[in-house]
Short mmCIF file of C-alpha atoms in Angstrom, two decimals:
data_model
loop_
_atom_site.label_atom_id
_atom_site.label_comp_id
_atom_site.label_asym_id
_atom_site.label_seq_id
_atom_site.Cartn_x
_atom_site.Cartn_y
_atom_site.Cartn_z
CA UNK G 28 122.00 103.57 117.82
CA UNK G 29 119.44 101.46 116.60
CA UNK G 30 116.08 102.93 114.81
CA UNK G 31 113.27 104.93 115.99
CA UNK G 32 109.78 104.58 114.83
CA UNK G 33 106.88 107.21 113.97
CA UNK G 34 103.72 107.02 112.33
CA UNK G 35 100.69 109.70 110.86
CA UNK G 36 97.92 111.21 112.35
CA UNK G 37 95.86 112.12 108.35
CA UNK G 38 94.21 115.18 110.70
CA UNK G 39 93.11 116.15 106.81
CA UNK G 40 90.86 112.81 106.29
CA UNK G 41 91.67 110.03 105.30
CA UNK G 42 91.24 107.49 102.31
CA UNK G 43 92.66 104.56 99.97
CA UNK G 44 93.56 107.48 96.84
CA UNK G 45 96.76 110.01 96.55
CA UNK G 46 93.83 112.86 96.15
CA UNK G 47 89.71 113.50 96.80
CA UNK G 48 91.14 112.31 100.10
CA UNK G 49 90.66 115.44 102.25
CA UNK G 50 87.74 116.32 104.76
CA UNK G 51 86.64 120.12 103.94
CA UNK G 52 89.32 120.64 100.09
CA UNK G 53 91.21 119.18 97.48
CA UNK G 54 94.26 120.26 98.91
CA UNK G 55 94.83 123.54 97.38
CA UNK G 56 94.44 121.20 93.68
CA UNK G 57 91.91 123.01 90.99
CA UNK G 58 90.39 120.79 88.55
CA UNK G 59 87.82 121.30 86.70
CA UNK G 60 86.16 117.57 86.45
CA UNK G 61 85.81 116.14 90.37
CA UNK G 62 84.50 112.92 90.20
CA UNK G 63 83.62 111.68 94.24
CA UNK G 64 85.32 108.99 95.53
CA UNK G 65 83.88 106.62 98.25
CA UNK G 66 85.56 105.98 101.25
CA UNK G 67 86.79 108.96 102.41
CA UNK G 68 87.19 108.57 106.00
CA UNK G 69 87.01 111.90 107.95
CA UNK G 70 89.36 113.05 110.84
CA UNK G 71 86.97 112.19 113.69
CA UNK G 72 87.62 111.18 117.34
CA UNK G 73 86.66 107.99 116.51
CA UNK G 74 89.26 107.41 113.38
CA UNK G 75 91.89 108.80 114.73
CA UNK G 76 92.28 107.19 117.85
CA UNK G 77 91.61 103.81 116.14
CA UNK G 78 95.10 104.79 113.85
CA UNK G 79 96.87 105.92 117.16
CA UNK G 80 96.36 103.19 119.15
CA UNK G 81 97.24 100.95 115.76
CA UNK G 82 100.18 102.37 116.13
CA UNK G 83 100.82 102.19 120.38
CA UNK G 84 100.54 98.62 119.92
CA UNK G 85 102.35 98.27 117.33
CA UNK G 86 105.51 99.73 118.87
CA UNK G 87 105.58 103.46 117.47
CA UNK G 88 106.94 105.76 119.44
CA UNK G 89 105.25 109.12 118.23
CA UNK G 90 102.53 110.29 115.75
CA UNK G 91 102.52 113.09 113.62
CA UNK G 92 100.71 115.48 113.59
CA UNK G 93 100.34 118.22 111.58
CA UNK G 94 99.22 121.78 110.73
CA UNK G 95 98.10 123.90 107.97
CA UNK G 96 94.41 124.94 106.85
CA UNK G 97 93.09 121.96 105.99
CA UNK G 98 93.67 120.04 108.91
CA UNK G 99 91.95 119.95 112.39
CA UNK G 100 94.62 121.74 114.93
CA UNK G 101 97.46 120.02 116.53
CA UNK G 102 97.44 120.57 119.77
CA UNK G 103 93.60 119.81 120.60
CA UNK G 104 93.29 116.90 118.12
CA UNK G 105 96.74 114.86 120.26
CA UNK G 106 95.34 116.45 123.47
CA UNK G 107 92.21 113.71 123.58
CA UNK G 108 93.97 111.56 122.02
CA UNK G 109 96.12 111.07 124.35
CA UNK G 110 93.24 110.28 126.73
CA UNK G 111 92.99 106.94 124.06
CA UNK G 112 96.30 106.03 125.01
CA UNK G 113 99.02 104.52 127.47
CA UNK G 114 102.47 105.81 125.95
CA UNK G 115 102.08 106.53 122.18
CA UNK G 116 103.83 110.43 122.34
CA UNK G 117 102.79 113.57 119.25
CA UNK G 118 105.34 115.35 118.19
CA UNK G 119 102.48 118.39 116.99
CA UNK G 120 103.48 120.61 114.59
CA UNK G 121 102.23 124.36 114.49
CA UNK G 122 104.14 127.53 112.82
CA UNK G 123 106.14 129.89 115.28
CA UNK G 124 104.46 133.06 113.32
CA UNK G 125 101.16 132.36 114.30
CA UNK G 126 101.56 131.57 117.97
CA UNK G 127 103.26 133.90 120.90
CA UNK G 128 106.67 131.91 121.82
CA UNK G 129 105.84 132.38 125.61
CA UNK G 130 102.34 130.70 124.84
CA UNK G 131 103.85 127.78 123.86
CA UNK G 132 106.37 127.15 126.01
CA UNK G 133 103.44 127.31 128.59
CA UNK G 134 101.25 125.65 126.16
CA UNK G 135 103.69 122.65 126.12
CA UNK G 136 104.84 122.12 129.93
CA UNK G 137 100.49 122.12 129.96
CA UNK G 138 100.96 118.92 127.65
CA UNK G 139 103.60 117.06 129.76
CA UNK G 140 101.93 117.40 133.00
CA UNK G 141 98.10 116.36 131.24
CA UNK G 142 100.14 113.46 129.11
CA UNK G 143 103.09 112.70 131.72
CA UNK G 144 105.63 113.54 128.59
CA UNK G 145 103.98 112.33 126.17
CA UNK G 146 105.10 115.55 123.73
CA UNK G 147 106.91 116.17 121.02
CA UNK G 148 108.05 119.66 118.34
CA UNK G 149 107.61 119.75 115.16
CA UNK G 150 108.32 123.15 114.45
CA UNK G 151 106.55 124.50 110.86
CA UNK G 152 108.68 128.20 109.74
CA UNK G 153 105.95 127.98 106.46
CA UNK G 154 107.39 128.18 103.15
CA UNK G 155 103.78 129.25 101.48
CA UNK G 156 103.37 132.76 101.68
CA UNK G 157 99.87 132.50 100.92
CA UNK G 158 99.36 129.98 103.73
CA UNK G 159 101.45 131.73 105.79
CA UNK G 160 99.22 135.37 105.19
CA UNK G 161 95.79 133.39 105.71
CA UNK G 162 96.97 133.73 109.08
CA UNK G 163 98.76 136.40 109.60
CA UNK G 164 101.69 136.00 108.35
CA UNK G 165 103.35 138.78 105.84
CA UNK G 166 106.86 137.76 106.25
CA UNK G 167 109.00 136.43 103.06
CA UNK G 168 111.01 133.13 103.57
CA UNK G 169 114.27 134.17 104.73
CA UNK G 170 113.06 136.93 107.28
CA UNK G 171 110.33 134.34 108.48
CA UNK G 172 113.43 131.84 109.29
CA UNK G 173 114.71 134.64 111.50
CA UNK G 174 111.82 134.98 113.06
CA UNK G 175 111.79 131.33 113.99
CA UNK G 176 114.97 131.96 115.18
CA UNK G 177 114.48 134.09 118.04
CA UNK G 178 111.07 131.80 118.84
CA UNK G 179 113.50 129.29 119.54
CA UNK G 180 115.66 131.04 121.46
CA UNK G 181 112.63 132.47 123.70
CA UNK G 182 110.75 128.91 124.05
CA UNK G 183 113.83 127.67 126.25
CA UNK G 184 114.89 130.57 127.54
CA UNK G 185 111.15 131.29 129.36
CA UNK G 186 111.63 126.67 130.12
CA UNK G 187 114.18 128.02 132.03
CA UNK G 188 112.47 128.92 135.50
CA UNK G 189 112.93 132.16 135.92
CA UNK G 190 111.78 135.88 134.04
CA UNK G 191 113.77 135.50 130.76
CA UNK G 192 114.70 139.42 128.87
CA UNK G 193 114.81 138.63 125.53
CA UNK G 194 115.19 141.64 122.03
CA UNK G 195 114.87 140.71 119.12
CA UNK G 196 113.87 141.88 115.76
CA UNK G 197 110.48 140.23 115.76
CA UNK G 198 110.18 139.43 119.22
CA UNK G 199 110.30 141.65 122.90
CA UNK G 200 110.20 140.24 125.65
CA UNK G 201 110.19 140.93 129.21
CA UNK G 202 110.36 138.60 132.13
CA UNK G 203 108.98 135.63 130.40
CA UNK G 204 108.30 132.86 132.54
CA UNK G 205 107.17 129.73 132.32
CA UNK G 206 106.34 128.97 136.06
CA UNK G 207 106.28 125.76 136.18
CA UNK G 208 108.89 124.49 133.09
CA UNK G 209 107.47 121.05 131.58
CA UNK G 210 109.12 118.05 132.38
CA UNK G 211 110.70 116.20 130.59
CA UNK G 212 111.35 119.25 127.97
CA UNK G 213 109.91 118.20 124.80
CA UNK G 214 112.14 117.76 121.98
CA UNK G 215 112.19 119.59 119.81
CA UNK G 216 112.49 118.29 115.37
CA UNK G 217 112.70 121.35 112.99
CA UNK G 218 113.09 120.52 108.41
CA UNK G 219 114.87 123.07 106.22
CA UNK G 220 116.54 122.69 103.45
CA UNK G 221 117.13 126.16 102.47
CA UNK G 222 120.28 128.58 103.17
CA UNK G 223 118.60 130.36 105.72
CA UNK G 224 117.19 127.35 107.34
CA UNK G 225 120.70 125.48 108.05
CA UNK G 226 121.98 127.29 110.34
CA UNK G 227 118.81 127.42 112.37
CA UNK G 228 118.86 123.81 112.26
CA UNK G 229 121.61 123.73 113.31
CA UNK G 230 121.91 126.11 116.36
CA UNK G 231 118.35 125.35 118.13
CA UNK G 232 117.05 122.09 116.74
CA UNK G 233 117.52 118.75 118.62
CA UNK G 234 116.53 116.58 115.88
CA UNK G 235 116.44 117.88 111.92
CA UNK G 236 113.88 116.61 108.71
CA UNK G 237 114.31 115.70 105.90
CA UNK G 238 111.92 115.03 102.96
CA UNK G 239 112.50 111.51 101.82
CA UNK G 240 116.00 111.97 98.59
CA UNK G 241 117.65 109.37 97.92
CA UNK G 242 120.42 108.50 100.29
CA UNK G 243 123.43 110.44 98.26
CA UNK G 244 120.91 113.70 98.68
CA UNK G 245 120.20 112.79 101.96
CA UNK G 246 124.24 112.10 102.92
CA UNK G 247 124.67 116.14 101.45
CA UNK G 248 122.33 117.29 103.75
CA UNK G 249 123.18 116.31 106.72
CA UNK G 250 127.35 116.38 106.18
CA UNK G 251 125.94 119.65 105.74
CA UNK G 252 123.77 120.00 109.61
CA UNK G 253 125.93 118.11 110.85
CA UNK G 254 129.17 121.20 110.13
CA UNK G 255 126.81 124.33 110.92
CA UNK G 256 126.05 122.85 114.69
CA UNK G 257 129.45 121.76 115.22
CA UNK G 258 130.72 124.95 114.25
CA UNK G 259 128.17 125.60 117.18
CA UNK G 260 129.43 123.10 118.97
CA UNK G 261 126.16 120.99 119.59
CA UNK G 262 124.37 118.07 118.32
CA UNK G 263 121.84 117.58 116.04
CA UNK G 264 120.17 113.95 115.47
CA UNK G 265 118.94 113.37 112.31
CA UNK G 266 115.19 112.38 111.20
CA UNK G 267 113.47 111.45 107.32
CA UNK G 268 109.66 111.52 106.68
CA UNK G 269 108.52 109.29 104.60
CA UNK G 270 105.75 107.08 103.32
CA UNK G 271 105.72 103.46 102.71
CA UNK G 272 104.66 100.86 100.78
CA UNK G 273 105.22 97.34 101.93
CA UNK G 274 103.68 93.73 101.27
CA UNK G 275 104.96 89.90 101.94
CA UNK G 276 105.94 90.11 98.21
CA UNK G 277 108.33 93.23 96.30
CA UNK G 278 104.67 92.59 92.97
CA UNK G 279 102.26 92.91 95.35
CA UNK G 280 103.35 96.61 96.62
CA UNK G 281 104.23 97.87 92.93
CA UNK G 282 100.72 96.93 92.34
CA UNK G 283 99.48 98.81 95.75
CA UNK G 284 102.11 102.30 94.57
CA UNK G 285 100.67 102.08 90.94
CA UNK G 286 96.87 101.43 91.69
CA UNK G 287 98.01 104.85 94.08
CA UNK G 288 98.23 107.04 90.54
CA UNK G 289 94.33 104.98 88.90
CA UNK G 290 93.11 107.69 88.83
CA UNK G 291 95.18 111.05 88.70
CA UNK G 292 94.58 111.85 84.90
CA UNK G 293 97.17 114.30 83.24
CA UNK G 294 95.10 117.94 83.91
CA UNK G 295 95.00 116.59 87.91
CA UNK G 296 98.86 116.27 87.70
CA UNK G 297 99.29 119.40 85.89
CA UNK G 298 97.09 121.11 88.36
CA UNK G 299 98.84 119.57 91.44
CA UNK G 300 102.23 120.53 89.92
CA UNK G 301 101.48 124.35 88.88
CA UNK G 302 100.21 124.69 92.48
CA UNK G 303 102.77 123.27 93.62
CA UNK G 304 105.37 124.78 91.77
CA UNK G 305 104.57 128.24 92.64
CA UNK G 306 105.81 127.16 97.02
CA UNK G 307 108.38 128.56 98.12
CA UNK G 308 110.07 125.93 100.44
CA UNK G 309 113.41 124.76 98.69
CA UNK G 310 112.36 120.66 100.68
CA UNK G 311 109.42 121.26 98.63
CA UNK G 312 111.09 122.12 94.49
CA UNK G 313 113.22 119.53 95.84
CA UNK G 314 110.94 117.04 96.06
CA UNK G 315 109.06 118.13 92.29
CA UNK G 316 113.29 117.57 90.69
CA UNK G 317 112.95 113.94 91.45
CA UNK G 318 110.41 113.70 89.26
CA UNK G 319 109.40 116.72 86.91
CA UNK G 320 105.83 115.95 86.57
CA UNK G 321 106.39 113.35 85.25
CA UNK G 322 104.65 109.93 85.51
CA UNK G 323 107.46 107.91 83.46
CA UNK G 324 111.02 106.20 85.98
CA UNK G 325 109.62 107.05 89.76
CA UNK G 326 111.84 104.48 91.23
CA UNK G 327 114.25 107.66 91.93
CA UNK G 328 116.69 105.09 93.30
CA UNK G 329 115.90 101.43 94.85
CA UNK G 330 112.55 101.31 96.27
CA UNK G 331 112.57 105.13 96.25
CA UNK G 332 108.99 105.61 94.00
CA UNK G 333 108.30 109.62 93.20
CA UNK G 334 104.45 108.91 92.60
CA UNK G 335 103.32 110.53 95.65
CA UNK G 336 104.87 113.75 94.87
CA UNK G 337 102.74 114.18 91.00
CA UNK G 338 99.90 115.97 93.39
CA UNK G 339 100.15 115.48 97.04
CA UNK G 340 102.63 119.20 98.88
CA UNK G 341 105.70 118.11 101.34
CA UNK G 342 106.80 114.72 102.03
CA UNK G 343 105.88 113.13 98.34
CA UNK G 344 107.91 109.77 98.49
CA UNK G 345 107.65 106.26 99.76
CA UNK G 346 109.67 103.39 99.97
CA UNK G 347 107.62 100.35 97.98
CA UNK G 348 108.76 97.02 97.78
CA UNK G 349 108.89 93.56 100.45
CA UNK G 350 109.13 93.16 103.83
CA UNK G 351 112.61 92.85 102.96
CA UNK G 352 112.92 95.56 100.80
CA UNK G 353 111.57 98.47 102.88
CA UNK G 354 113.96 97.19 105.87
CA UNK G 355 117.29 97.03 103.63
CA UNK G 356 116.54 101.03 102.83
CA UNK G 357 116.15 101.77 106.08
CA UNK G 358 118.80 100.35 106.52
CA UNK G 359 121.38 102.67 104.19
CA UNK G 360 119.30 105.65 105.63
CA UNK G 361 120.59 104.80 108.95
CA UNK G 362 123.85 104.20 108.35
CA UNK G 363 124.34 107.54 106.68
CA UNK G 364 123.31 108.71 110.69
CA UNK G 365 119.40 108.84 110.23
CA UNK G 366 117.64 107.53 113.82
CA UNK G 367 114.56 108.58 113.29
CA UNK G 368 111.75 107.79 110.66
CA UNK G 369 108.27 109.70 110.45
CA UNK G 370 105.95 107.02 108.37
CA UNK G 371 102.94 106.98 106.57
CA UNK G 372 100.10 105.56 104.35
CA UNK G 373 96.79 105.49 102.12
CA UNK G 374 95.34 104.70 103.78
CA UNK G 375 97.41 104.85 107.33
CA UNK G 376 95.31 102.24 109.53
CA UNK G 377 95.77 99.65 107.24
CA UNK G 378 99.17 100.39 105.83
CA UNK G 379 100.42 100.63 109.81
CA UNK G 380 99.42 97.78 110.21
CA UNK G 381 101.65 96.87 107.00
CA UNK G 382 104.53 98.29 108.58
CA UNK G 383 104.68 97.85 111.87
CA UNK G 384 104.75 93.66 111.13
CA UNK G 385 105.94 93.27 108.13
CA UNK G 386 108.46 95.12 108.30
CA UNK G 387 109.22 96.30 112.13
CA UNK G 388 110.62 92.64 112.95
CA UNK G 389 112.61 92.86 110.07
CA UNK G 390 114.61 95.65 111.67
CA UNK G 391 113.61 93.78 115.88
CA UNK G 392 115.87 90.79 114.65
CA UNK G 393 118.94 93.05 112.51
CA UNK G 394 119.09 94.67 115.56
CA UNK G 395 117.82 97.83 114.65
CA UNK G 396 115.12 98.18 117.35
CA UNK G 397 115.60 98.10 120.92
CA UNK G 398 111.77 96.81 121.48
CA UNK G 399 109.37 94.94 119.33
CA UNK G 400 105.75 94.74 120.29
CA UNK G 401 104.67 91.57 121.65
CA UNK G 402 101.56 89.52 119.86
CA UNK G 403 99.04 89.69 121.19
CA UNK G 404 98.46 85.91 121.57
CA UNK G 405 102.30 85.50 122.95
CA UNK G 406 101.61 82.88 126.08
CA UNK G 407 98.11 81.78 125.16
CA UNK G 408 99.22 77.76 125.15
CA UNK G 409 98.77 75.55 122.51
CA UNK G 410 95.31 73.39 122.28
CA UNK G 411 94.84 69.31 121.08
CA UNK G 412 98.37 70.12 118.87
CA UNK G 413 97.47 72.96 117.45
CA UNK G 414 100.60 76.23 117.59
CA UNK G 415 99.52 79.52 120.00
CA UNK G 416 98.45 81.18 116.91
CA UNK G 417 94.96 79.28 117.06
CA UNK G 418 93.80 79.52 121.22
CA UNK G 419 91.54 76.43 121.99
CA UNK G 420 92.15 74.37 119.53
CA UNK G 421 90.14 75.87 116.86
CA UNK G 422 90.83 75.58 113.02
CA UNK G 423 94.24 77.78 112.08
CA UNK G 424 93.31 79.33 108.44
CA UNK G 425 96.00 79.63 106.17
CA UNK G 426 95.28 82.87 103.66
CA UNK G 427 96.92 83.35 100.29
CA UNK G 428 97.60 87.25 100.48
CA UNK G 429 96.11 90.35 101.98
#
């Protein structure tokens, strides 16, 4: 089993810091003192196209596009970006509580035809009641997961190509139909750490996603979901969501990670932790428990750094180290059963290159990647005794770092 590498589209904005990088808001972190930070990159189509093209060139299979108040709509954005790329798939996140399942099934079918089969679906049940109510959803945590189960039953039912009836607590469908079902059917990615989430994943997910916890905790999750799936006669694949900071040396990588915390004062961290602590998401609470809001001892497992989670909701850990270090950790997770790695970094354009040019070749050398992107300079003839990396006899420049 090889690994599948995916990147992330920052549709809420991007930048070189963990805060003040959003184009529209501070992401829910309320501070008494907000100092504008230069270099915030708006999520316009030109910048997102740069990231998408880089991801495609570097060999990533797909890009995850988030959903929520503080980002652009994932369906519309990625449909536009599909016109700027050729092979890249789009892992579109959406909330089942704010859209009809039959409409979602139709949208997915249309998307597959427009993009020639480049859609993956990331179902986000939602763990923040404030955010859910903003979209008109007033169900409590466990009932949201019960609704998600019904939603996915309907989606798969209407993809069958014949009228489909369904009657549940949350949906009543009469003759639901997708006249032209998607081909291929989009894979469904799903995450959730609560007792209510596990059975939904086991019954409906193709790939279960976990945030980047230490290997032993990830193994416990895999065993849990795998057992529930086996009870239902199903097989589920597994993925993990992580940030990355990889450099030519471990010292460089850890220096970059440290710089990400430079502008975080105690008030900023406290405000973020207070906001995140109100989340109903069990996965979010597990993320917070990894660091306890403290800056000390943030390396919670070899090369696994919890600094991102001091101020960022959701995925709060990063793999930090040399390219070989990061490849080691990916190999370790892979041995546990993780197949899909959904990665990101700040800024997303530059970090995609650091990973794609540094870590991906390491993974390919270990037999963990089925393909590795070819250098655009391969096949360029050598000239004047110089290697192909200096085509046409141009001087071969050697730099001390990047």
